[in-house]
Structure formats: C-alpha cells, structure tokens
Amino acid sequence: MPEPGAEPARYALPVIKYLGSKRALLPQIVVAIGDCLRELGLQPTHSTVLDAFSGTARVGHALKRIGCRVIANDHNAYAHALARCYVQADADDLLAPATGLVMQLNAIAGAAPQAPGASEWFARRYAHEARYIHPDNAARIARLRDEIAARDLGAELEAVMLVSLMEAADRVDSTTGLQMAYLKQWAPRALSHLNLRTPDLLPRAPAGKGMAICLNAADAVELDADVAYLDPPYNQHSYLGNYHVWETLIRWDDPEVFGIARKRIDCRERKSDFNSRRRHAPALAGLIQRVRARAIVLSFSDDGWSERTEIESLLAARGRVQSVEIDYPRYVGARIGIHNPRGESVGTVGRLRNREVIYRVVCR
Ligand SMILES: C[S@@+](CC[C@H](N)C(=O)[O-])C[C@H]1O[C@@H](n2cnc3c(N)ncnc32)[C@H](O)[C@@H]1O
C-alpha cells in the first residue's frame, strides 16, 4: 500500500475540469486524514472515511488507494457517477468488462457517429443552440449514451462507462472549464475525435468495499465513519449550473432548458445552501455540529465567504484544531479570464492564487 503523502503522480486521475477540485492538494489532504487516523490509533487499512462533498471523487480514489473504506457522497448525479466508478466499483470485478466495452464503444463511435435513432436533442441543444461540443462529437456522444442505456450493465459497470464517456467529452469540449459559456471559435481540442479510455479502477480496499451515496451532505455526515472529510462549496458558484451538461449526460432525461447557456430548468430549484450567501454560514455550522465521525478534516479556501476565525471557532467546539496552509493556483477558468455566454472576454481576474487551509480535529 502506498503511504499517506506519497507523491502526486500516484494519485493521478484524468484532469476533468472542475471548480474546487482538490487535485493539487491531494497529498496534503491524505496526510491530514492519515494523521487523524494515527491519533485514533487506526491504520488506513482498518478505517472508514466519509467524503461528504465528493465532486470528481479524486479524494476518495486516493484514500481507497491507501486501503481505506470510503463512503463518497455528492448530491449531483454526475458526481455520484464519478463516485460509483472511482470509489465503489472495484477493478477485481469490472476492469476486464469495462476495458472490453470501451473498445466496443470506440468502434461504434468510429463507424457510425450519426446512427439513426440516436437522441438528436443532445447535439441540437449543446452543439448548435449552444456550442459546448463540436456537432460531430455531440452526435458520437449521443450515439454512445443511447448504447449504454440500451445495455443492461448493472449500476456499477454503467457508472464506469458513463464516466468514461463524460471524461472523453470533457477532453473535447469547447469551454473554459465551466458550462456557463463556450468559446467563440471551436477550441482546437473540440476538433479531435471523441475517444473513450478505461477509468482508473482500483482493487477493493483492504478496509472494505466503498460506497457511493447521493444525499444532502447535512444527512450524509450522520453516517458512522472514522474521519469525515468536508469540502463544501465556498461561494455562489452552483455546481449544477456549472456542470449542467454533465448532469444531463448522466441523467439522459432530455430536460427542459433555458437561456443562452441552455441550462436545465431544475437548476432553478435544485440549490445548495452552501451557494447562498445568507444560508452558507448556518449550513456550515450545522454540518460541523452534526458530524458523527470520530475526526473531521475540512478544506477551507480564502476565496470563499467564511472567515477563518468563524471556521476555527466552529471546529474548536468539536476538539483541538490543527491546520496546514497551502498557496495554490486558482481554477482553470479563473486563469483564462471571465467570458460572457458568447465566449467573449469581458473582464480579468484579480488574483491567480488562493490560500487553502486544511483543518483537522479529533473530536472529543
Ligand atoms: C468543492 S466541490 C468538491 C470537490 C472535490 N473535493 C474534488 O476534489 O473534486 C463541492 C461539491 O459539493 C457538492 N455539493 C454542494 N452542495 C451539496 C450538498 N448540500 N450536499 C451534497 N453535495 C453538495 C457539489 O456538487 C460539488 O461536487
């Protein structure tokens, strides 16, 4: 088993463009969780860690790699699929069938991208009305998504194939990383042929089979675990709004859409308290109070609404607070600049680096 804190290359998952992804901070997060486990007298291979806001699932994937049983939670369907693939599905059972299916689907996409019966609404909406994906690739994506839906793969293998498709689509998109806007001219990568790869499935962890759940984090933190890792949104940027195309690709529900960005209509109702300036602080306070795990690790960014002193006093009510600070680059969209829905540059971003604090508390 790799040790907590092994070099970043060991944790490498595909670079899906994701706001707040902890890709660059994985070694420090894994060390903080490992330190909590040590204080609790536990080995990773005999521990359960809850990732309450799992996003790309890369934190859970790194923890599974060092032997932990991981419970990964996120309330969006695309993130739930990522967690099912990278945390719940085990290579022992699914690597061989997934590899075979990836080859079959790539052959289908190469041979007949415009097959009759493919859900044409996907290309119309996301390649013509909006221009997130080149029409040729949008037709291929629709063809493959229909193909996955038509096969009775079972929940885990289906999630693995959906993640393979979503990551392939992410590699050929024409955005700056958020699905609020698309580039005025096709990005060079958008002209590449869609190509699926087999996701990096891990063998089952010695501590036990992982589990992906799709709950409000306020409920998920009431599950039993040794450590709860908390990485909530820290400002107004809604994940459903920013990744609505992935949500639709996974749900495949042909939703009603609105606006130039062609967002799903349910973006108006499905809100997170953590994206509301008014509800953020009480939601965070309630979350920290409700954690049932024996220790808490929390990611905090100085790019968000909360003040360090507020977070520290909430955590201090649970136990002795320790922290480590890291300076790191802001998400890819911030580095590229601010664009309107037509992909035109409309402003510049003030600062290009953030300070992230990783707190840890062993609960009293
Ligand atoms: C900062 S991101 C997590 C990033 C993740 N650690 C990673 O490395 O990819 C926050 C995540 O919380 C999810 N989320 C937001 N509000 C939530 C809620 N109330 N309950 C569950 N998940 C929520 C979002 O969908 C998003 O994926």
JSON list of N, CA and C and ligand atoms in Angstrom, two decimals, residues 18-23 51-59 73-76 78-79 215-218 229 231-234 239 272-275, ligand 1:
[
{"chain": "A", "resi": 18, "resn": "TYR", "atom": "N", "xyz": [-12.74, 20.92, -13.10]},
{"chain": "A", "resi": 18, "resn": "TYR", "atom": "CA", "xyz": [-13.75, 21.00, -12.05]},
{"chain": "A", "resi": 18, "resn": "TYR", "atom": "C", "xyz": [-13.39, 22.08, -11.04]},
{"chain": "A", "resi": 19, "resn": "LEU", "atom": "N", "xyz": [-14.34, 22.98, -10.85]},
{"chain": "A", "resi": 19, "resn": "LEU", "atom": "CA", "xyz": [-14.20, 24.06, -9.89]},
{"chain": "A", "resi": 19, "resn": "LEU", "atom": "C", "xyz": [-13.98, 23.47, -8.49]},
{"chain": "A", "resi": 20, "resn": "GLY", "atom": "N", "xyz": [-12.92, 23.90, -7.83]},
{"chain": "A", "resi": 20, "resn": "GLY", "atom": "CA", "xyz": [-12.69, 23.44, -6.45]},
{"chain": "A", "resi": 20, "resn": "GLY", "atom": "C", "xyz": [-12.13, 22.03, -6.37]},
{"chain": "A", "resi": 21, "resn": "SER", "atom": "N", "xyz": [-11.72, 21.46, -7.52]},
{"chain": "A", "resi": 21, "resn": "SER", "atom": "CA", "xyz": [-11.13, 20.12, -7.47]},
{"chain": "A", "resi": 21, "resn": "SER", "atom": "C", "xyz": [-9.89, 20.15, -6.60]},
{"chain": "A", "resi": 22, "resn": "LYS", "atom": "N", "xyz": [-9.71, 19.13, -5.79]},
{"chain": "A", "resi": 22, "resn": "LYS", "atom": "CA", "xyz": [-8.58, 19.11, -4.86]},
{"chain": "A", "resi": 22, "resn": "LYS", "atom": "C", "xyz": [-7.39, 18.36, -5.43]},
{"chain": "A", "resi": 23, "resn": "ARG", "atom": "N", "xyz": [-7.31, 18.31, -6.76]},
{"chain": "A", "resi": 23, "resn": "ARG", "atom": "CA", "xyz": [-6.24, 17.59, -7.43]},
{"chain": "A", "resi": 23, "resn": "ARG", "atom": "C", "xyz": [-4.86, 18.01, -6.90]},
{"chain": "A", "resi": 51, "resn": "ASP", "atom": "N", "xyz": [-16.34, 11.00, 2.54]},
{"chain": "A", "resi": 51, "resn": "ASP", "atom": "CA", "xyz": [-16.08, 12.23, 1.78]},
{"chain": "A", "resi": 51, "resn": "ASP", "atom": "C", "xyz": [-17.47, 12.81, 1.48]},
{"chain": "A", "resi": 52, "resn": "ALA", "atom": "N", "xyz": [-17.85, 13.85, 2.22]},
{"chain": "A", "resi": 52, "resn": "ALA", "atom": "CA", "xyz": [-19.26, 14.30, 2.19]},
{"chain": "A", "resi": 52, "resn": "ALA", "atom": "C", "xyz": [-19.60, 15.15, 0.97]},
{"chain": "A", "resi": 53, "resn": "PHE", "atom": "N", "xyz": [-18.59, 15.68, 0.26]},
{"chain": "A", "resi": 53, "resn": "PHE", "atom": "CA", "xyz": [-18.79, 16.52, -0.93]},
{"chain": "A", "resi": 53, "resn": "PHE", "atom": "C", "xyz": [-17.81, 16.03, -1.99]},
{"chain": "A", "resi": 54, "resn": "SER", "atom": "N", "xyz": [-18.11, 14.89, -2.62]},
{"chain": "A", "resi": 54, "resn": "SER", "atom": "CA", "xyz": [-17.04, 14.16, -3.31]},
{"chain": "A", "resi": 54, "resn": "SER", "atom": "C", "xyz": [-16.64, 14.71, -4.67]},
{"chain": "A", "resi": 55, "resn": "GLY", "atom": "N", "xyz": [-17.51, 15.45, -5.40]},
{"chain": "A", "resi": 55, "resn": "GLY", "atom": "CA", "xyz": [-17.13, 16.09, -6.66]},
{"chain": "A", "resi": 55, "resn": "GLY", "atom": "C", "xyz": [-16.54, 15.11, -7.66]},
{"chain": "A", "resi": 56, "resn": "THR", "atom": "N", "xyz": [-15.27, 15.29, -8.03]},
{"chain": "A", "resi": 56, "resn": "THR", "atom": "CA", "xyz": [-14.62, 14.40, -9.00]},
{"chain": "A", "resi": 56, "resn": "THR", "atom": "C", "xyz": [-14.29, 13.02, -8.42]},
{"chain": "A", "resi": 57, "resn": "ALA", "atom": "N", "xyz": [-14.45, 12.86, -7.13]},
{"chain": "A", "resi": 57, "resn": "ALA", "atom": "CA", "xyz": [-14.16, 11.60, -6.40]},
{"chain": "A", "resi": 57, "resn": "ALA", "atom": "C", "xyz": [-12.67, 11.32, -6.29]},
{"chain": "A", "resi": 58, "resn": "ARG", "atom": "N", "xyz": [-11.84, 12.31, -6.59]},
{"chain": "A", "resi": 58, "resn": "ARG", "atom": "CA", "xyz": [-10.41, 12.01, -6.58]},
{"chain": "A", "resi": 58, "resn": "ARG", "atom": "C", "xyz": [-9.87, 11.88, -5.15]},
{"chain": "A", "resi": 59, "resn": "VAL", "atom": "N", "xyz": [-10.51, 12.53, -4.18]},
{"chain": "A", "resi": 59, "resn": "VAL", "atom": "CA", "xyz": [-10.05, 12.34, -2.79]},
{"chain": "A", "resi": 59, "resn": "VAL", "atom": "C", "xyz": [-10.36, 10.91, -2.35]},
{"chain": "A", "resi": 73, "resn": "ASN", "atom": "N", "xyz": [-20.03, 10.89, -1.01]},
{"chain": "A", "resi": 73, "resn": "ASN", "atom": "CA", "xyz": [-21.36, 11.48, -1.18]},
{"chain": "A", "resi": 73, "resn": "ASN", "atom": "C", "xyz": [-21.31, 12.75, -2.00]},
{"chain": "A", "resi": 74, "resn": "ASP", "atom": "N", "xyz": [-22.26, 12.90, -2.90]},
{"chain": "A", "resi": 74, "resn": "ASP", "atom": "CA", "xyz": [-22.45, 14.19, -3.59]},
{"chain": "A", "resi": 74, "resn": "ASP", "atom": "C", "xyz": [-23.89, 14.22, -4.06]},
{"chain": "A", "resi": 75, "resn": "HIS", "atom": "N", "xyz": [-24.52, 15.40, -4.06]},
{"chain": "A", "resi": 75, "resn": "HIS", "atom": "CA", "xyz": [-25.94, 15.45, -4.39]},
{"chain": "A", "resi": 75, "resn": "HIS", "atom": "C", "xyz": [-26.21, 15.58, -5.89]},
{"chain": "A", "resi": 76, "resn": "ASN", "atom": "N", "xyz": [-25.19, 15.74, -6.71]},
{"chain": "A", "resi": 76, "resn": "ASN", "atom": "CA", "xyz": [-25.42, 15.81, -8.17]},
{"chain": "A", "resi": 76, "resn": "ASN", "atom": "C", "xyz": [-25.17, 14.45, -8.82]},
{"chain": "A", "resi": 78, "resn": "TYR", "atom": "N", "xyz": [-23.96, 13.56, -11.79]},
{"chain": "A", "resi": 78, "resn": "TYR", "atom": "CA", "xyz": [-22.68, 13.29, -12.47]},
{"chain": "A", "resi": 78, "resn": "TYR", "atom": "C", "xyz": [-21.59, 12.97, -11.44]},
{"chain": "A", "resi": 79, "resn": "ALA", "atom": "N", "xyz": [-21.64, 13.65, -10.28]},
{"chain": "A", "resi": 79, "resn": "ALA", "atom": "CA", "xyz": [-20.63, 13.40, -9.25]},
{"chain": "A", "resi": 79, "resn": "ALA", "atom": "C", "xyz": [-20.88, 12.04, -8.60]},
{"chain": "A", "resi": 215, "resn": "LEU", "atom": "N", "xyz": [-26.76, 12.04, -1.28]},
{"chain": "A", "resi": 215, "resn": "LEU", "atom": "CA", "xyz": [-27.60, 12.66, -0.26]},
{"chain": "A", "resi": 215, "resn": "LEU", "atom": "C", "xyz": [-27.20, 14.12, -0.09]},
{"chain": "A", "resi": 216, "resn": "ASN", "atom": "N", "xyz": [-28.06, 14.87, 0.59]},
{"chain": "A", "resi": 216, "resn": "ASN", "atom": "CA", "xyz": [-27.64, 16.17, 1.08]},
{"chain": "A", "resi": 216, "resn": "ASN", "atom": "C", "xyz": [-26.52, 15.90, 2.11]},
{"chain": "A", "resi": 217, "resn": "ALA", "atom": "N", "xyz": [-25.43, 16.64, 2.02]},
{"chain": "A", "resi": 217, "resn": "ALA", "atom": "CA", "xyz": [-24.30, 16.41, 2.94]},
{"chain": "A", "resi": 217, "resn": "ALA", "atom": "C", "xyz": [-24.73, 16.52, 4.40]},
{"chain": "A", "resi": 218, "resn": "ALA", "atom": "N", "xyz": [-25.74, 17.36, 4.67]},
{"chain": "A", "resi": 218, "resn": "ALA", "atom": "CA", "xyz": [-26.20, 17.53, 6.05]},
{"chain": "A", "resi": 218, "resn": "ALA", "atom": "C", "xyz": [-26.70, 16.19, 6.61]},
{"chain": "A", "resi": 229, "resn": "TYR", "atom": "N", "xyz": [-14.37, 13.89, 5.78]},
{"chain": "A", "resi": 229, "resn": "TYR", "atom": "CA", "xyz": [-13.69, 14.95, 5.04]},
{"chain": "A", "resi": 229, "resn": "TYR", "atom": "C", "xyz": [-14.76, 15.88, 4.46]},
{"chain": "A", "resi": 231, "resn": "ASP", "atom": "N", "xyz": [-15.57, 19.22, 2.16]},
{"chain": "A", "resi": 231, "resn": "ASP", "atom": "CA", "xyz": [-15.06, 20.18, 1.16]},
{"chain": "A", "resi": 231, "resn": "ASP", "atom": "C", "xyz": [-16.26, 20.87, 0.50]},
{"chain": "A", "resi": 232, "resn": "PRO", "atom": "N", "xyz": [-17.00, 21.67, 1.28]},
{"chain": "A", "resi": 232, "resn": "PRO", "atom": "CA", "xyz": [-18.22, 22.26, 0.73]},
{"chain": "A", "resi": 232, "resn": "PRO", "atom": "C", "xyz": [-17.92, 23.38, -0.25]},
{"chain": "A", "resi": 233, "resn": "PRO", "atom": "N", "xyz": [-18.90, 23.72, -1.13]},
{"chain": "A", "resi": 233, "resn": "PRO", "atom": "CA", "xyz": [-18.74, 24.92, -1.95]},
{"chain": "A", "resi": 233, "resn": "PRO", "atom": "C", "xyz": [-18.53, 26.11, -1.03]},
{"chain": "A", "resi": 234, "resn": "TYR", "atom": "N", "xyz": [-17.75, 27.09, -1.49]},
{"chain": "A", "resi": 234, "resn": "TYR", "atom": "CA", "xyz": [-17.47, 28.20, -0.59]},
{"chain": "A", "resi": 234, "resn": "TYR", "atom": "C", "xyz": [-17.97, 29.54, -1.10]},
{"chain": "A", "resi": 239, "resn": "TYR", "atom": "N", "xyz": [-22.67, 24.17, -8.56]},
{"chain": "A", "resi": 239, "resn": "TYR", "atom": "CA", "xyz": [-22.09, 23.08, -9.34]},
{"chain": "A", "resi": 239, "resn": "TYR", "atom": "C", "xyz": [-23.07, 22.57, -10.39]},
{"chain": "A", "resi": 272, "resn": "SER", "atom": "N", "xyz": [-27.98, 24.46, -3.50]},
{"chain": "A", "resi": 272, "resn": "SER", "atom": "CA", "xyz": [-27.27, 24.06, -2.29]},
{"chain": "A", "resi": 272, "resn": "SER", "atom": "C", "xyz": [-27.24, 25.24, -1.32]},
{"chain": "A", "resi": 273, "resn": "ASP", "atom": "N", "xyz": [-27.48, 24.96, -0.05]},
{"chain": "A", "resi": 273, "resn": "ASP", "atom": "CA", "xyz": [-27.39, 26.03, 0.96]},
{"chain": "A", "resi": 273, "resn": "ASP", "atom": "C", "xyz": [-26.00, 26.66, 0.96]},
{"chain": "A", "resi": 274, "resn": "PHE", "atom": "N", "xyz": [-25.00, 25.86, 0.54]},
{"chain": "A", "resi": 274, "resn": "PHE", "atom": "CA", "xyz": [-23.63, 26.38, 0.59]},
{"chain": "A", "resi": 274, "resn": "PHE", "atom": "C", "xyz": [-23.35, 27.40, -0.52]},
{"chain": "A", "resi": 275, "resn": "ASN", "atom": "N", "xyz": [-24.27, 27.51, -1.49]},
{"chain": "A", "resi": 275, "resn": "ASN", "atom": "CA", "xyz": [-24.12, 28.52, -2.55]},
{"chain": "A", "resi": 275, "resn": "ASN", "atom": "C", "xyz": [-24.93, 29.78, -2.25]},
{"chain": "B", "resi": 1, "resn": "LIG", "atom": "C1", "xyz": [-15.68, 21.93, -3.68]},
{"chain": "B", "resi": 1, "resn": "LIG", "atom": "S1", "xyz": [-16.57, 20.70, -4.54]},
{"chain": "B", "resi": 1, "resn": "LIG", "atom": "C2", "xyz": [-15.78, 19.22, -4.01]},
{"chain": "B", "resi": 1, "resn": "LIG", "atom": "C3", "xyz": [-14.56, 18.94, -4.82]},
{"chain": "B", "resi": 1, "resn": "LIG", "atom": "C4", "xyz": [-13.96, 17.60, -4.55]},
{"chain": "B", "resi": 1, "resn": "LIG", "atom": "N1", "xyz": [-13.35, 17.53, -3.24]},
{"chain": "B", "resi": 1, "resn": "LIG", "atom": "C5", "xyz": [-12.93, 17.28, -5.63]},
{"chain": "B", "resi": 1, "resn": "LIG", "atom": "O1", "xyz": [-11.72, 17.23, -5.33]},
{"chain": "B", "resi": 1, "resn": "LIG", "atom": "O2", "xyz": [-13.33, 17.09, -6.76]},
{"chain": "B", "resi": 1, "resn": "LIG", "atom": "C6", "xyz": [-18.09, 20.65, -3.72]},
{"chain": "B", "resi": 1, "resn": "LIG", "atom": "C7", "xyz": [-19.04, 19.53, -4.13]},
{"chain": "B", "resi": 1, "resn": "LIG", "atom": "O3", "xyz": [-20.15, 19.55, -3.24]},
{"chain": "B", "resi": 1, "resn": "LIG", "atom": "C8", "xyz": [-21.33, 19.19, -3.94]},
{"chain": "B", "resi": 1, "resn": "LIG", "atom": "N2", "xyz": [-22.44, 19.75, -3.12]},
{"chain": "B", "resi": 1, "resn": "LIG", "atom": "C9", "xyz": [-22.80, 21.04, -3.00]},
{"chain": "B", "resi": 1, "resn": "LIG", "atom": "N3", "xyz": [-23.76, 21.18, -2.08]},
{"chain": "B", "resi": 1, "resn": "LIG", "atom": "C10", "xyz": [-24.03, 19.94, -1.60]},
{"chain": "B", "resi": 1, "resn": "LIG", "atom": "C11", "xyz": [-24.91, 19.43, -0.62]},
{"chain": "B", "resi": 1, "resn": "LIG", "atom": "N4", "xyz": [-25.73, 20.25, 0.08]},
{"chain": "B", "resi": 1, "resn": "LIG", "atom": "N5", "xyz": [-24.92, 18.10, -0.36]},
{"chain": "B", "resi": 1, "resn": "LIG", "atom": "C12", "xyz": [-24.12, 17.28, -1.07]},
{"chain": "B", "resi": 1, "resn": "LIG", "atom": "N6", "xyz": [-23.24, 17.70, -2.01]},
{"chain": "B", "resi": 1, "resn": "LIG", "atom": "C13", "xyz": [-23.19, 19.02, -2.27]},
{"chain": "B", "resi": 1, "resn": "LIG", "atom": "C14", "xyz": [-21.16, 19.77, -5.32]},
{"chain": "B", "resi": 1, "resn": "LIG", "atom": "O4", "xyz": [-21.90, 19.04, -6.28]},
{"chain": "B", "resi": 1, "resn": "LIG", "atom": "C15", "xyz": [-19.64, 19.65, -5.53]},
{"chain": "B", "resi": 1, "resn": "LIG", "atom": "O5", "xyz": [-19.31, 18.50, -6.26]}
]
